Tab-separated table of C-alpha atoms in Angstrom:
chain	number	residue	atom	x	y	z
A	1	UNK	CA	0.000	0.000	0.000
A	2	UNK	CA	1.389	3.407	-0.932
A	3	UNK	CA	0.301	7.121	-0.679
A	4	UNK	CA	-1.235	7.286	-3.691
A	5	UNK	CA	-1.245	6.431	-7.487
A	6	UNK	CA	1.444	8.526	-8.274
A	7	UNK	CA	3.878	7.013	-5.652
A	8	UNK	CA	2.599	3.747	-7.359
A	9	UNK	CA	4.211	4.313	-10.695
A	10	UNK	CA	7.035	5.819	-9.243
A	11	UNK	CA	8.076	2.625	-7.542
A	12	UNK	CA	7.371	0.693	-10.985
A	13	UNK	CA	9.771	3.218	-12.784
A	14	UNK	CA	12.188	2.758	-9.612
A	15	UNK	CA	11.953	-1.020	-9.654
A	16	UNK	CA	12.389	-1.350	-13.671
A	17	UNK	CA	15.384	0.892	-13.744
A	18	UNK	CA	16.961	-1.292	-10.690
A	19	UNK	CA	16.471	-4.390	-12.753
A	20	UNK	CA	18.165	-3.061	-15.778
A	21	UNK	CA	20.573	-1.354	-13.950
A	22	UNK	CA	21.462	-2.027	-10.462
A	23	UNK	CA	24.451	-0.824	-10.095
A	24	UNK	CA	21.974	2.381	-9.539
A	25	UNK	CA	21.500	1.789	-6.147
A	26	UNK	CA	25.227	2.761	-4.762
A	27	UNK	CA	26.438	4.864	-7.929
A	28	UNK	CA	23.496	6.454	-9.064
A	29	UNK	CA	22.882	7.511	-12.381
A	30	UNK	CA	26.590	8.937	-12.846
A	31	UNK	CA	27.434	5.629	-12.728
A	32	UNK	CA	25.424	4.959	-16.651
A	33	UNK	CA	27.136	5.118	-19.790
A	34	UNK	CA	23.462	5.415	-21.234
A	35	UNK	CA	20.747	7.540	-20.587
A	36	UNK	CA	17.540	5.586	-19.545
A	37	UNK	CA	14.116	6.387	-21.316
A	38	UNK	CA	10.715	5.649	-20.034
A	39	UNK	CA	8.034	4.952	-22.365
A	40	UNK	CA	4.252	5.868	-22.291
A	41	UNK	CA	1.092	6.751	-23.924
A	42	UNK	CA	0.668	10.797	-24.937
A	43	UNK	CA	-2.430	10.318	-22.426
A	44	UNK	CA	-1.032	8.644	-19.794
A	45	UNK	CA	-1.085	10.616	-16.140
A	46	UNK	CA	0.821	13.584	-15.479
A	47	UNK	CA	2.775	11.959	-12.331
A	48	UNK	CA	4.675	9.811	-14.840
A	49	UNK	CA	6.664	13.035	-16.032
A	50	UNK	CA	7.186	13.953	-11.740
A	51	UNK	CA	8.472	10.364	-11.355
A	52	UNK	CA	10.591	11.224	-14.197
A	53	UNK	CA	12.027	14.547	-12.458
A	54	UNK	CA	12.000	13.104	-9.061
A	55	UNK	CA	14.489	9.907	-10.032
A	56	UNK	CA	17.209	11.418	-11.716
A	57	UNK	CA	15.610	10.560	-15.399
A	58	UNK	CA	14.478	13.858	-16.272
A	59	UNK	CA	11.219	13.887	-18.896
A	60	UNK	CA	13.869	14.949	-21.596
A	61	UNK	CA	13.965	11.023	-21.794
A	62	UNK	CA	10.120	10.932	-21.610
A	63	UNK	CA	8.795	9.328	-24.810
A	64	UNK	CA	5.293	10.352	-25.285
A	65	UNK	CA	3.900	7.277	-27.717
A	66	UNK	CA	1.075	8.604	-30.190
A	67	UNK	CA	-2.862	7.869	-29.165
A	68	UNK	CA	-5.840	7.041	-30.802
A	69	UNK	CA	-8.181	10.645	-30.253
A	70	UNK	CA	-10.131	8.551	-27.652
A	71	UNK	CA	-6.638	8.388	-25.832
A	72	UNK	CA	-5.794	4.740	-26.690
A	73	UNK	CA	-2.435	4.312	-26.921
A	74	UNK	CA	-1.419	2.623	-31.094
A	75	UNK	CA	0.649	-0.614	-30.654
A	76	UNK	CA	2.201	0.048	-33.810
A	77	UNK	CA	3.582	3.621	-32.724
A	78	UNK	CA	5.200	1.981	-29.947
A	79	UNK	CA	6.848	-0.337	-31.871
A	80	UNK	CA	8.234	2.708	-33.932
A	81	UNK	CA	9.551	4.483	-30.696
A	82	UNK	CA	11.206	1.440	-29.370
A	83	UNK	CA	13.105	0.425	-32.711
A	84	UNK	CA	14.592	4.261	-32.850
A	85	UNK	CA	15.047	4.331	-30.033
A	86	UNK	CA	17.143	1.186	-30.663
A	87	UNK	CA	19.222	2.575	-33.050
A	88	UNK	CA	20.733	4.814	-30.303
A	89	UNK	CA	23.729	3.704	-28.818
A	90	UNK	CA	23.135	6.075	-25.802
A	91	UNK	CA	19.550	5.132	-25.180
A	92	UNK	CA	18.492	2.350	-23.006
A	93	UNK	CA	14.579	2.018	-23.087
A	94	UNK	CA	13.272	0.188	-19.959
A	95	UNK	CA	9.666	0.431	-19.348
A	96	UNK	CA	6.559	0.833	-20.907
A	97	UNK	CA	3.646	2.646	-18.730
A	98	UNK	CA	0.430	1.964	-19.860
A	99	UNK	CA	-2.901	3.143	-18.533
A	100	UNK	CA	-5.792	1.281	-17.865
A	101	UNK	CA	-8.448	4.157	-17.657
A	102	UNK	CA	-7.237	7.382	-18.962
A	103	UNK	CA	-7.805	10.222	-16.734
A	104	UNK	CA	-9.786	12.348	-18.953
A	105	UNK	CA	-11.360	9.738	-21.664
A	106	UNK	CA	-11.269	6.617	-19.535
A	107	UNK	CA	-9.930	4.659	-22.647
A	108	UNK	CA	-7.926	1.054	-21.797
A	109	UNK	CA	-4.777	0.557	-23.499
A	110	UNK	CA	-4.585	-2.848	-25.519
A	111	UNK	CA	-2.230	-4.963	-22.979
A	112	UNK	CA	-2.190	-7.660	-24.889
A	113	UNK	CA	-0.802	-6.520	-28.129
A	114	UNK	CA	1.414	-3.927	-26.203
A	115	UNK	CA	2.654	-7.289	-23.493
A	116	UNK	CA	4.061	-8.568	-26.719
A	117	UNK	CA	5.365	-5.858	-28.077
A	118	UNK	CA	7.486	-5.378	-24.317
A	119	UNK	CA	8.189	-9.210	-24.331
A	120	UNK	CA	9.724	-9.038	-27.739
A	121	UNK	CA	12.145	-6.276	-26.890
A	122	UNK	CA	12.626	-7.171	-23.076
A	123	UNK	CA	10.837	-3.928	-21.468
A	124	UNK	CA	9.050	-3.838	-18.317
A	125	UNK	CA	5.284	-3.510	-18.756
A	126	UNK	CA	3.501	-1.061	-16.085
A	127	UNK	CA	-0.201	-0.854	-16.304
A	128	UNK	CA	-1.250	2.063	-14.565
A	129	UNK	CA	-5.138	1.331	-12.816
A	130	UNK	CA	-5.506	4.261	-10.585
A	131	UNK	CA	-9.063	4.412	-12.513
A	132	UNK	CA	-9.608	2.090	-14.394
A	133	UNK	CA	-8.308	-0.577	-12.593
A	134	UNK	CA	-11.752	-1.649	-10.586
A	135	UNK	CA	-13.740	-2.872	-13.922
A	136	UNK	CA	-11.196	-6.689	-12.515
A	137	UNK	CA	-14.022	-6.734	-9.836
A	138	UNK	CA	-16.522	-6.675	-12.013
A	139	UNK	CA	-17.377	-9.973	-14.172
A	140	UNK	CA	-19.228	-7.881	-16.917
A	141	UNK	CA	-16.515	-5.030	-17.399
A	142	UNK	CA	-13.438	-7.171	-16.614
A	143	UNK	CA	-12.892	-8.068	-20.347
A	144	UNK	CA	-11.143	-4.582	-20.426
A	145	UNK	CA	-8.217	-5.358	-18.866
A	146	UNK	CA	-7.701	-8.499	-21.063
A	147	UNK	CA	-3.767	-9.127	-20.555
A	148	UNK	CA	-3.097	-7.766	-17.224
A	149	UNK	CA	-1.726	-11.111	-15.668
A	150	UNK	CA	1.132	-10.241	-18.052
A	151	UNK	CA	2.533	-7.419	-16.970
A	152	UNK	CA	5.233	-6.677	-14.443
A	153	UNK	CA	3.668	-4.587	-12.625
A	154	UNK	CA	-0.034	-2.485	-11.303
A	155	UNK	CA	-1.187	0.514	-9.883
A	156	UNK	CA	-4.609	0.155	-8.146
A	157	UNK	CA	-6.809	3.117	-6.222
A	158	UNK	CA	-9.890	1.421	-4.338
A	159	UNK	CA	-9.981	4.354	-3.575
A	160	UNK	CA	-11.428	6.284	-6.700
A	161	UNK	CA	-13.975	3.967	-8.528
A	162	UNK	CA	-14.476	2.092	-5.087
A	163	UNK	CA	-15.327	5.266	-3.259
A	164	UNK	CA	-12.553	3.502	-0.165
A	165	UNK	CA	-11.963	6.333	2.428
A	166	UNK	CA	-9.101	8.149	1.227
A	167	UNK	CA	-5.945	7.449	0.557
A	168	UNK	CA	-6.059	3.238	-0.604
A	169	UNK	CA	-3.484	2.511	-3.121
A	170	UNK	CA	-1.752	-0.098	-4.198
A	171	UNK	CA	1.365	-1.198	-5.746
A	172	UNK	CA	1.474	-5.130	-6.999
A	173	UNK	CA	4.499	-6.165	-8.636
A	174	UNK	CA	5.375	-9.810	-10.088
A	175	UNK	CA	8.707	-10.173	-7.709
A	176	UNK	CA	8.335	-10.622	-4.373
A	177	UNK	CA	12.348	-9.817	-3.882
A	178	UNK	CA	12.358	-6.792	-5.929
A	179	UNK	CA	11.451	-4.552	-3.554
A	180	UNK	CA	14.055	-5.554	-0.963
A	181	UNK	CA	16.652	-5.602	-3.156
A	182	UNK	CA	15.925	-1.936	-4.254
A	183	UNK	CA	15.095	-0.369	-1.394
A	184	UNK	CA	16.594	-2.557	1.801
A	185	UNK	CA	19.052	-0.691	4.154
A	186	UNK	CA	19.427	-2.976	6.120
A	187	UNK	CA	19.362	-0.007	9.026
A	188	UNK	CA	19.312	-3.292	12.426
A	189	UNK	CA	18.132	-0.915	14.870
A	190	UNK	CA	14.654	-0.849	13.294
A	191	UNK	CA	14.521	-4.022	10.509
A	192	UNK	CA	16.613	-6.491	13.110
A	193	UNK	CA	16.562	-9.948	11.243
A	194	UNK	CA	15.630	-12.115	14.005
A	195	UNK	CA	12.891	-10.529	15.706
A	196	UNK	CA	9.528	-11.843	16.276
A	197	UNK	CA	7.292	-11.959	12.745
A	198	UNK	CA	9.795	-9.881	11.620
A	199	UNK	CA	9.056	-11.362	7.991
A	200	UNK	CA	5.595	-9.514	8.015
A	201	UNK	CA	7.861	-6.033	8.091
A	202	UNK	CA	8.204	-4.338	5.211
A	203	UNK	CA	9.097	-1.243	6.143
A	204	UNK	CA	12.823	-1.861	5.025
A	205	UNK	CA	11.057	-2.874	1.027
A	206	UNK	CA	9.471	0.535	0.335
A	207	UNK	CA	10.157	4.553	0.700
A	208	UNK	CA	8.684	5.379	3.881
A	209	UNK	CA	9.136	4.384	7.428
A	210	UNK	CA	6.678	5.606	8.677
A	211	UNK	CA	2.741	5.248	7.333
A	212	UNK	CA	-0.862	4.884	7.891
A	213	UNK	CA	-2.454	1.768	8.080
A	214	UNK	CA	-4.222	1.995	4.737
A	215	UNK	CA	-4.479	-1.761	4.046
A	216	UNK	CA	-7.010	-1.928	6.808
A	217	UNK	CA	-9.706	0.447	4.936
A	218	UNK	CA	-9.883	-2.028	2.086
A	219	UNK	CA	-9.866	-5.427	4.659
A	220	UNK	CA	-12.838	-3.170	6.576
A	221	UNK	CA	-14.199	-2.242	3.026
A	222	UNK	CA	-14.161	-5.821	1.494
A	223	UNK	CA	-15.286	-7.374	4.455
A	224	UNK	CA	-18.384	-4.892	4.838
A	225	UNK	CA	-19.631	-5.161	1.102
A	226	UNK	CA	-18.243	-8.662	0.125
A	227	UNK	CA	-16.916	-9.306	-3.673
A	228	UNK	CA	-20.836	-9.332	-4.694
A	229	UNK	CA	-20.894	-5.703	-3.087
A	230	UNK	CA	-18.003	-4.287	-4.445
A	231	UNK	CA	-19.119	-6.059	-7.876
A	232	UNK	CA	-22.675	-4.208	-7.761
A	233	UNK	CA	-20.523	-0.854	-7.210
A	234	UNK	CA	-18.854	-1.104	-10.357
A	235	UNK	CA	-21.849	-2.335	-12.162
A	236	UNK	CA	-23.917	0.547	-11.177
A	237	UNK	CA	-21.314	3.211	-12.159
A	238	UNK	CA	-20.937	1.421	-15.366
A	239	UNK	CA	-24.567	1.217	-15.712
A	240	UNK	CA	-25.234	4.602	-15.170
A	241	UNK	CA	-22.667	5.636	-17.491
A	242	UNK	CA	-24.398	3.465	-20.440
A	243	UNK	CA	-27.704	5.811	-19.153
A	244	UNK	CA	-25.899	9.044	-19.625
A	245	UNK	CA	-24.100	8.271	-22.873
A	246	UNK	CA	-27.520	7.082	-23.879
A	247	UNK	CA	-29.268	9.664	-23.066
A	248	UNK	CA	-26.982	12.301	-24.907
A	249	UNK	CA	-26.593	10.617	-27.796
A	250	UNK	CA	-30.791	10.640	-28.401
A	251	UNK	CA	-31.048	14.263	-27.296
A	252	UNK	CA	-28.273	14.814	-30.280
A	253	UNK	CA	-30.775	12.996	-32.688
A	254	UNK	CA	-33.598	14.964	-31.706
A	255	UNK	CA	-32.745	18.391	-30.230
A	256	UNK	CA	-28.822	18.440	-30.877
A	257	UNK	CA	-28.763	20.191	-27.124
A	258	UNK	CA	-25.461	18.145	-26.625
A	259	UNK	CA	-23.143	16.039	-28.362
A	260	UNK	CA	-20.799	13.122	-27.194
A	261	UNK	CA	-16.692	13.226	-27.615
A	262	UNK	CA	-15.937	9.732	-27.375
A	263	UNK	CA	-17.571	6.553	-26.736
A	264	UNK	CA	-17.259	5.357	-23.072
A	265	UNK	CA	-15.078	2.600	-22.117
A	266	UNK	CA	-14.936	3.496	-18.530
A	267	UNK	CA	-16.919	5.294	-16.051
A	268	UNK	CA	-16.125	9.145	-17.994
A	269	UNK	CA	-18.668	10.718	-20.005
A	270	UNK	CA	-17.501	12.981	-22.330
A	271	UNK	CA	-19.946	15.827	-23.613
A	272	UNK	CA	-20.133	19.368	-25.593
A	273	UNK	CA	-23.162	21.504	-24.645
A	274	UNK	CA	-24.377	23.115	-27.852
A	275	UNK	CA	-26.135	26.548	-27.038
A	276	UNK	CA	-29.017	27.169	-29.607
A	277	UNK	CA	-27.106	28.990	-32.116
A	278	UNK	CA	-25.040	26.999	-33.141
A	279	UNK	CA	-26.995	23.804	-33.496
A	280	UNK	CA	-27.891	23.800	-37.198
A	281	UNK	CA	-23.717	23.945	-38.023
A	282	UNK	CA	-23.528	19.686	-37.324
A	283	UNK	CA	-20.935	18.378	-35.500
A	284	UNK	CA	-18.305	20.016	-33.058
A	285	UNK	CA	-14.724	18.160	-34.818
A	286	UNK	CA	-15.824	19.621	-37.972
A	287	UNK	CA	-17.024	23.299	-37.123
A	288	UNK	CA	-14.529	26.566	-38.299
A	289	UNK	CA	-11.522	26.978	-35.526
A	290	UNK	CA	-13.769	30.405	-34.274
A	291	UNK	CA	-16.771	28.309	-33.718
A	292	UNK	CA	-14.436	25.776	-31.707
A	293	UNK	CA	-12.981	28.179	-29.569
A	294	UNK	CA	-17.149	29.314	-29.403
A	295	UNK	CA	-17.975	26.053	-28.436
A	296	UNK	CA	-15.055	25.911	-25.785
A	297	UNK	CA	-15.923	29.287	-24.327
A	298	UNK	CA	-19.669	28.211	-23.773
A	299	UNK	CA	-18.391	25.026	-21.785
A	300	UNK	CA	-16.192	27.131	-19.454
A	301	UNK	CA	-19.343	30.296	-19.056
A	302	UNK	CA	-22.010	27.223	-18.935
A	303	UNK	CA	-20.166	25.702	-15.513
A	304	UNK	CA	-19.748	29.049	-13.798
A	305	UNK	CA	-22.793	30.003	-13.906
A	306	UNK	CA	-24.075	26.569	-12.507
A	307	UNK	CA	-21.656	26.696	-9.694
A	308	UNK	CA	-22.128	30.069	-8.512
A	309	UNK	CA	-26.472	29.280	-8.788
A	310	UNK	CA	-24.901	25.708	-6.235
A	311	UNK	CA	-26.902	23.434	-8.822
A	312	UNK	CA	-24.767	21.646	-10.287
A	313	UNK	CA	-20.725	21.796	-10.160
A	314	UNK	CA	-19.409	19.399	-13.630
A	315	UNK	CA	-15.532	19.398	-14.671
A	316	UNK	CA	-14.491	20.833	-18.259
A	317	UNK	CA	-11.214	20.712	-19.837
A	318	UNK	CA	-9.809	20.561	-23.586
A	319	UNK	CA	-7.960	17.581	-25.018
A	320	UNK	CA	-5.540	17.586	-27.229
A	321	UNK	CA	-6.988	20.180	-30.607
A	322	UNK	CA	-10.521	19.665	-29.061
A	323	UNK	CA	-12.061	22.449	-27.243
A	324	UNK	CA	-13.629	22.201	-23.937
A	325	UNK	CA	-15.848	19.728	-23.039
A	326	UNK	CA	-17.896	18.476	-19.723
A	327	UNK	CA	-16.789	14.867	-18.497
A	328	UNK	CA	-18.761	12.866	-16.138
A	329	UNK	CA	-17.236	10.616	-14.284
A	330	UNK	CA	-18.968	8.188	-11.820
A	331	UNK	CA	-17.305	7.094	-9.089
A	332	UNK	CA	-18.851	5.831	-5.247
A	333	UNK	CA	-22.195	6.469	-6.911
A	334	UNK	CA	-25.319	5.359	-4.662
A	335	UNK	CA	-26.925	8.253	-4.433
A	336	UNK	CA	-27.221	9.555	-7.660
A	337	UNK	CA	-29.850	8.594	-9.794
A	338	UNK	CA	-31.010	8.246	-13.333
A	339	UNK	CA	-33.544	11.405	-12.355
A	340	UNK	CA	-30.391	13.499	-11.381
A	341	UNK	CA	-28.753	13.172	-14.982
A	342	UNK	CA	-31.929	14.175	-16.654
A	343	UNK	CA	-32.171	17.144	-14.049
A	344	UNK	CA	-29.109	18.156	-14.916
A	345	UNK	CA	-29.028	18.123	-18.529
A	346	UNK	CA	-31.873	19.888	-18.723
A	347	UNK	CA	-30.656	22.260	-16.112
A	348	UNK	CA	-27.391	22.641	-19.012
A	349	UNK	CA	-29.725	24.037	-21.674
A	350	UNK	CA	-31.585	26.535	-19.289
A	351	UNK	CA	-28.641	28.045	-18.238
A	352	UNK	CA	-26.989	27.889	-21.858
A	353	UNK	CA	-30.339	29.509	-23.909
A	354	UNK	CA	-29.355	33.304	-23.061
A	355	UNK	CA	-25.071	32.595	-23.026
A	356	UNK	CA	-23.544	34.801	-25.168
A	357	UNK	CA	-21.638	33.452	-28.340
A	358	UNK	CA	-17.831	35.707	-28.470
């Protein structure tokens, strides 16, 4: 258990790099005659580029791999950064960080394809579940992370999806030794060898000393719900994603009120607001670059003026060449219902009849 996701793929970075080069560990990275590159999607989490400061990398050797506009990461690109990177004497790649529900989009990497692709060139495969990771509890949804048992390593945040009292994260790695090995001190006047149960301390494996007992929320969590509880969780949130993307999608037929960005693969719903105006011009991607940055605007003006009325408060943010856009995402959802998305859509286009178009 570790204080949070980014601390997660910070040790997978941290444990890759040791198994490529241990010699790390006493001479630090002085002691390379190669500069070590990391190796993840354009849409992967911003904490990968911190881990990247923080251990002596620097996000010079950051390779941002090219995404599908739903932010799935292209097997084929990765293949393309690997072999130049190849073809550098000076470069050593050593992991590949995947996601398994993007941040913004909530897309899943393909692990399978991309486990090969890291098997045939000897890289360490991180999947990063912060988000995504929950849909394994869930016997419908599970299908998405097709591949998982393959790769080195996982980060997992009960509590996001899960709604466990915060912080619950999780680092699981394939090699029970690798942690030790990394990060052991040996320091006898705390980790002494032959104390009692001293095999259940693993203080002397990670980064901190000292640390909450966060392993307990999920035991007290777990034991409370059960696995067809914490099932039913992820269910619902999927389920009531399905409802919202639904619903959108038929008021686009009919009233073209709102339009969706991407197709949901997680628990994120993606969605423009289209204020009366500009409803007849079809869809948002292919509007003029003024009537994007129109469209954008309206997103941004649309969520103040909800939040300062304390109706409704809905997170907005651009992607990539795509202006703003509302995203959804569902997460520890019992008390919202199917009556509380329609409210609020509806409360959208009574706020967004009299915006102003800039």
């Amino acid at each position: 258990f570790v204080p949070g996701g980014s601390i997660s793929n910070m040790y997978a970075i941290h444990l890759a790099r040791f198994r490529v080069a241990p010699e790390v560990k006493e001479k630090g990275m002085y002691g390379l005659n190669k500069r070590l590159v990391v190796l993840t999607s354009a849409q992967s989490h911003y904490s990968f580029k911190k881990c990247c400061f923080l251990l002596g990398i620097g996000s010079d050797n950051l390779i941002s791999v090219k995404c599908e506009e739903n932010g799935t990461l292209i097997p084929e690109e990765l293949e393309k950064e690997i072999c130049e990177l190849k073809k550098d004497q000076n470069a050593l790649p050593f992991i590949v960080a995947i996601t398994a529900g993007t941040t913004v989009s909530g897309s899943f990497d393909p692990i399978n394809p991309i486990a090969d692709i890291c098997e045939k060139y000897g890289l360490w495969l991180h999947v990063d579940g912060a988000w995504g990771g929950s849909l394994l509890l869930s016997s419908t949804y599970r299908h998405v992370l097709d591949g998982l048992d393959r790769a080195d390593s996982f980060t997992w945040c009960p509590h996001k999806m899960m709604g466990v009292p915060l912080q619950c994260s999780l680092f699981i790695v394939k090699y029970p030794q690798l942690l030790e090995k990394s990060n052991a001190t040996k320091a006898s006047y705390l980790f002494q060898p032959d104390k009692e149960f001293g095999e259940y301390d693993i203080g002397d494996k990670t980064i901190q000393c000292g640390r909450k007992p966060d392993a307990f929320k999920l035991w007290f969590f777990w034991k409370a719900y059960g696995d067809q509880g914490l099932e039913a969780r992820v269910d619902r949130a999927m389920r009531m994603t399905e409802y919202t993307s639904q619903k959108i999608k038929s008021d686009e037929e009919k009233n073209g009120r709102f339009q969706l960005v991407f197709e949901t693969s997680c628990s994120n719903v993606c969605f423009w607001y289209i204020p009366p105006k500009l409803r007849s011009l079809g869809k948002v991607r292919d509007l003029s670059d003024v009537q994007q940055k129109q469209i954008g605007t309206i997103q941004s003006k649309l969520k103040s003026l909800m939040q300062k009325d304390g109706s409704f408060l809905v997170q907005f943010q651009p992607l990539d060449k795509l202006p703003n856009f509302f995203r959804i995402i569902y997460s520890n959802i019992w008390f919202i219902s199917s009556n509380d998305i329609d409210e609020l859509l509806e409360s959208m286009d009574r706020y967004g009849q009299n915006l102003n178009i800039e």
